[in-house]
Amino acid sequence: SEGALSEAAEALESWPSDAAHGPVLLAWATLLALAPAASAGRPGFALPEAADPAAAAARAAGGDAGYGSLLALLRLEQLKGAGGVNATLHKSVLKNLLSSSLAAFDVLPVHKLRAEELASLLDVLEELTSGQPALCEQFWGGARLDGLEAPLYTLLVGCRERHPVDAAPLLRALAALAEGPRAAACALAFLKNLPAVALPAPGALD
């Protein structure tokens, strides 16, 4: 509701754009960016003035926030490796955040990203799926559907479009999504459809 959004905006108003607060700021900015579309069936809905999507996005990307803060969170000892059921649940939420944020901020397609921007996203993906075969199977199960996995699939397809000029992003993405035998089989099947012509990365033709 508009009231709940106003309360959240007030609570987050003084939070700095640093690594500790970055993941929450990213989630907040993603929520505000997607809220209008999600509320399309509610006549008269409007974001409160305090919940400004542009300002929230700037804070989420500023300082040490952004995807670097999400990476720092994933590298905490509690979430590294297999980490048990709790780690899987936390990583599942963070995978949904990554996917939603890619859609919310028009981060893709991959061919418009600089090499360091793509590398940062792949760093996050690798940490998300490390030791998590269930999350990889979840991805492949919904990859071609128009749902929550779609932005991550678009990321993977974009890495494939860089091949063969730049094979590293594709290999990194597939390795990250190949935890467990079922996911590995899906990754190998994906390799069968490699393009013969690559899309250039920004600056590659300068």
Short mmCIF file of C-alpha atoms in Angstrom, two decimals, residues 1 7 18 28 32 46 91 103 112 114 131 165 189:
data_model
loop_
_atom_site.label_atom_id
_atom_site.label_comp_id
_atom_site.label_asym_id
_atom_site.label_seq_id
_atom_site.Cartn_x
_atom_site.Cartn_y
_atom_site.Cartn_z
CA SER A 1 0.00 0.00 0.00
CA GLU A 7 6.93 4.11 6.02
CA ASP A 18 27.69 1.29 1.40
CA TRP A 28 14.06 -1.23 -2.41
CA LEU A 32 9.89 0.86 -6.68
CA ALA A 46 0.59 6.10 -7.30
CA LYS A 91 20.57 -17.54 -1.87
CA ALA A 103 14.63 -6.56 -15.42
CA LYS A 112 25.74 -3.07 -24.34
CA ARG A 114 31.29 -3.00 -20.62
CA GLY A 131 27.30 -25.44 -4.04
CA VAL A 165 35.25 -13.62 -30.01
CA ALA A 189 22.87 -29.09 -24.10
#
